[in-house]
Amino acid sequence: MFETERLRLRELRQSDLSLVLEMFNNYEFQENGGVDYTVPRGDNFIEGWAGWAKSCLFFAIIEEKESSKFLGFIALKISVTKNRDAEFTIGIIASEWGQGFGTEASRWLIGYGFRGLNLHRISLTVAATNDRAVAVYRKVGFVEEGRKRAAMWSQGKWVDHIMMGILEKEFLLA
């Protein structure tokens, strides 16, 4: 278990799965995450998601320290070990957006990724229409590295994906 000023980052528990399912069954959350068609999710989805979480290099449930309230999850997944490049993922329940929890958890995990896990870079992809997430990622040091044009169908139109990254040397100099 790890802690920041306001947050606890802990292991995934069976009891978290219903909360994760509820989080993914929020329309705005699904539209901003863009993993697939926006549809009601069920047991098959959550079983697959739990398998994904277990396959990550680092995965944690985010909860508020004071109340132990479930806030979401954060992860790093590495595909090619020798490149030391991990894919960053975070999900915060919609009712808690705008309170700085994503920024706080992201800063912690980026630091841990470079100092504790010896990563060289951390990468992510975000929908260009997800202004809130893009602002958080920029605030914690990610820079735009490119765009995949018209990569995601969302709310009746094609949306770009923004590829962002942060290098170890950039983080350590900041």
GROMACS .gro file of C-alpha atoms in nm:
model
  174
    1MET     CA    1   0.000   0.000   0.000
    2PHE     CA    2   0.124   0.349  -0.087
    3GLU     CA    3   0.003   0.689   0.026
    4THR     CA    4   0.007   1.047  -0.093
    5GLU     CA    5  -0.120   1.350   0.096
    6ARG     CA    6  -0.489   1.264   0.046
    7LEU     CA    7  -0.485   0.923  -0.120
    8ARG     CA    8  -0.419   0.559  -0.053
    9LEU     CA    9  -0.308   0.338  -0.343
   10ARG     CA   10  -0.380  -0.024  -0.261
   11GLU     CA   11  -0.431  -0.368  -0.411
   12LEU     CA   12  -0.739  -0.468  -0.609
   13ARG     CA   13  -0.994  -0.655  -0.399
   14GLN     CA   14  -1.290  -0.864  -0.508
   15SER     CA   15  -1.518  -0.610  -0.338
   16ASP     CA   16  -1.386  -0.337  -0.572
   17LEU     CA   17  -1.520  -0.503  -0.886
   18SER     CA   18  -1.879  -0.387  -0.841
   19LEU     CA   19  -1.753  -0.030  -0.789
   20VAL     CA   20  -1.539  -0.052  -1.103
   21LEU     CA   21  -1.837  -0.182  -1.297
   22GLU     CA   22  -2.048   0.108  -1.170
   23MET     CA   23  -1.771   0.350  -1.275
   24PHE     CA   24  -1.757   0.205  -1.627
   25ASN     CA   25  -2.136   0.212  -1.657
   26ASN     CA   26  -2.130   0.592  -1.641
   27TYR     CA   27  -2.189   0.725  -1.994
   28GLU     CA   28  -1.948   1.019  -1.967
   29PHE     CA   29  -1.674   0.799  -1.820
   30GLN     CA   30  -1.705   0.548  -2.106
   31GLU     CA   31  -1.715   0.819  -2.372
   32ASN     CA   32  -1.399   0.981  -2.236
   33GLY     CA   33  -1.220   0.649  -2.190
   34GLY     CA   34  -1.311   0.529  -2.536
   35VAL     CA   35  -1.216   0.163  -2.498
   36ASP     CA   36  -1.505   0.036  -2.711
   37TYR     CA   37  -1.866   0.114  -2.793
   38THR     CA   38  -2.046   0.291  -2.510
   39VAL     CA   39  -2.283   0.024  -2.384
   40PRO     CA   40  -2.393  -0.109  -2.046
   41ARG     CA   41  -2.120  -0.331  -1.904
   42GLY     CA   42  -2.169  -0.658  -1.716
   43ASP     CA   43  -1.991  -0.953  -1.560
   44ASN     CA   44  -1.799  -1.054  -1.874
   45PHE     CA   45  -1.654  -0.705  -1.904
   46ILE     CA   46  -1.549  -0.688  -1.541
   47GLU     CA   47  -1.387  -1.033  -1.554
   48GLY     CA   48  -1.181  -0.925  -1.854
   49TRP     CA   49  -1.097  -0.595  -1.689
   50ALA     CA   50  -0.980  -0.773  -1.372
   51GLY     CA   51  -0.754  -0.991  -1.588
   52TRP     CA   52  -0.611  -0.677  -1.750
   53ALA     CA   53  -0.546  -0.525  -1.405
   54LYS     CA   54  -0.357  -0.838  -1.295
   55SER     CA   55  -0.139  -0.822  -1.607
   56CYS     CA   56  -0.014  -0.470  -1.533
   57LEU     CA   57   0.336  -0.393  -1.411
   58PHE     CA   58   0.174  -0.171  -1.148
   59PHE     CA   59  -0.193  -0.152  -1.061
   60ALA     CA   60  -0.364   0.015  -0.767
   61ILE     CA   61  -0.708   0.112  -0.650
   62ILE     CA   62  -0.723   0.480  -0.555
   63GLU     CA   63  -0.913   0.561  -0.239
   64GLU     CA   64  -0.944   0.870  -0.025
   65LYS     CA   65  -0.725   0.826   0.283
   66GLU     CA   66  -0.960   0.992   0.530
   67SER     CA   67  -1.283   0.814   0.434
   68SER     CA   68  -1.152   0.506   0.245
   69LYS     CA   69  -1.391   0.607  -0.036
   70PHE     CA   70  -1.328   0.434  -0.369
   71LEU     CA   71  -1.211   0.693  -0.624
   72GLY     CA   72  -1.084   0.484  -0.914
   73PHE     CA   73  -0.772   0.308  -1.034
   74ILE     CA   74  -0.429   0.378  -1.178
   75ALA     CA   75  -0.193   0.152  -1.372
   76LEU     CA   76   0.125   0.106  -1.569
   77LYS     CA   77   0.138  -0.174  -1.826
   78ILE     CA   78   0.456  -0.267  -2.006
   79SER     CA   79   0.451  -0.455  -2.337
   80VAL     CA   80   0.820  -0.478  -2.430
   81THR     CA   81   1.031  -0.504  -2.117
   82LYS     CA   82   1.364  -0.408  -2.276
   83ASN     CA   83   1.228  -0.068  -2.383
   84ARG     CA   84   1.125   0.024  -2.027
   85ASP     CA   85   0.823   0.210  -2.170
   86ALA     CA   86   0.500   0.169  -1.974
   87GLU     CA   87   0.149   0.265  -2.083
   88PHE     CA   88  -0.020   0.487  -1.823
   89THR     CA   89  -0.390   0.447  -1.743
   90ILE     CA   90  -0.606   0.620  -1.484
   91GLY     CA   91  -0.977   0.619  -1.416
   92ILE     CA   92  -1.149   0.840  -1.159
   93ILE     CA   93  -1.522   0.811  -1.084
   94ALA     CA   94  -1.709   1.092  -1.254
   95SER     CA   95  -1.852   1.237  -0.930
   96GLU     CA   96  -1.495   1.311  -0.813
   97TRP     CA   97  -1.364   1.481  -1.128
   98GLY     CA   98  -1.214   1.827  -1.079
   99GLN     CA   99  -1.092   1.774  -0.722
  100GLY     CA  100  -0.726   1.705  -0.803
  101PHE     CA  101  -0.730   1.334  -0.719
  102GLY     CA  102  -0.617   1.235  -1.069
  103THR     CA  103  -0.333   1.486  -1.063
  104GLU     CA  104  -0.216   1.372  -0.719
  105ALA     CA  105  -0.225   1.002  -0.807
  106SER     CA  106  -0.061   1.063  -1.146
  107ARG     CA  107   0.229   1.260  -0.998
  108TRP     CA  108   0.292   0.985  -0.747
  109LEU     CA  109   0.285   0.705  -1.004
  110ILE     CA  110   0.509   0.886  -1.252
  111GLY     CA  111   0.767   0.937  -0.978
  112TYR     CA  112   0.740   0.576  -0.869
  113GLY     CA  113   0.760   0.457  -1.228
  114PHE     CA  114   1.093   0.631  -1.282
  115ARG     CA  115   1.249   0.598  -0.937
  116GLY     CA  116   1.101   0.270  -0.816
  117LEU     CA  117   1.040   0.072  -1.135
  118ASN     CA  118   1.336   0.205  -1.338
  119LEU     CA  119   1.125   0.303  -1.639
  120HIS     CA  120   1.274   0.506  -1.923
  121ARG     CA  121   0.948   0.656  -2.046
  122ILE     CA  122   0.578   0.656  -1.967
  123SER     CA  123   0.328   0.686  -2.252
  124LEU     CA  124  -0.046   0.732  -2.289
  125THR     CA  125  -0.319   0.787  -2.543
  126VAL     CA  126  -0.614   1.018  -2.476
  127ALA     CA  127  -0.914   1.135  -2.677
  128ALA     CA  128  -0.855   1.490  -2.802
  129THR     CA  129  -1.204   1.583  -2.676
  130ASN     CA  130  -1.114   1.487  -2.318
  131ASP     CA  131  -0.993   1.835  -2.225
  132ARG     CA  132  -0.993   1.763  -1.852
  133ALA     CA  133  -0.760   1.463  -1.887
  134VAL     CA  134  -0.530   1.638  -2.136
  135ALA     CA  135  -0.490   1.927  -1.889
  136VAL     CA  136  -0.401   1.687  -1.606
  137TYR     CA  137  -0.148   1.503  -1.819
  138ARG     CA  138   0.020   1.828  -1.924
  139LYS     CA  139   0.020   1.949  -1.564
  140VAL     CA  140   0.211   1.639  -1.449
  141GLY     CA  141   0.469   1.663  -1.729
  142PHE     CA  142   0.341   1.468  -2.030
  143VAL     CA  143   0.400   1.628  -2.369
  144GLU     CA  144   0.210   1.569  -2.691
  145GLU     CA  145   0.412   1.349  -2.924
  146GLY     CA  146   0.163   1.301  -3.203
  147ARG     CA  147  -0.196   1.249  -3.310
  148LYS     CA  148  -0.381   0.964  -3.461
  149ARG     CA  149  -0.639   1.145  -3.670
  150ALA     CA  150  -1.004   1.039  -3.657
  151ALA     CA  151  -0.913   0.738  -3.440
  152MET     CA  152  -1.222   0.709  -3.222
  153TRP     CA  153  -1.595   0.724  -3.289
  154SER     CA  154  -1.755   0.931  -3.011
  155GLN     CA  155  -2.093   1.099  -2.989
  156GLY     CA  156  -2.159   1.076  -3.361
  157LYS     CA  157  -1.824   1.200  -3.489
  158TRP     CA  158  -1.464   1.097  -3.538
  159VAL     CA  159  -1.221   1.219  -3.271
  160ASP     CA  160  -0.839   1.232  -3.274
  161HIS     CA  161  -0.629   1.040  -3.027
  162ILE     CA  162  -0.341   1.235  -2.876
  163MET     CA  163  -0.027   1.036  -2.798
  164MET     CA  164   0.164   1.178  -2.502
  165GLY     CA  165   0.478   1.078  -2.319
  166ILE     CA  166   0.722   1.175  -2.048
  167LEU     CA  167   1.085   1.067  -2.038
  168GLU     CA  168   1.278   0.980  -1.725
  169LYS     CA  169   1.531   1.260  -1.786
  170GLU     CA  170   1.249   1.518  -1.823
  171PHE     CA  171   1.092   1.409  -1.498
  172LEU     CA  172   1.418   1.407  -1.305
  173LEU     CA  173   1.507   1.757  -1.430
  174ALA     CA  174   1.168   1.903  -1.329
   0.00000   0.00000   0.00000
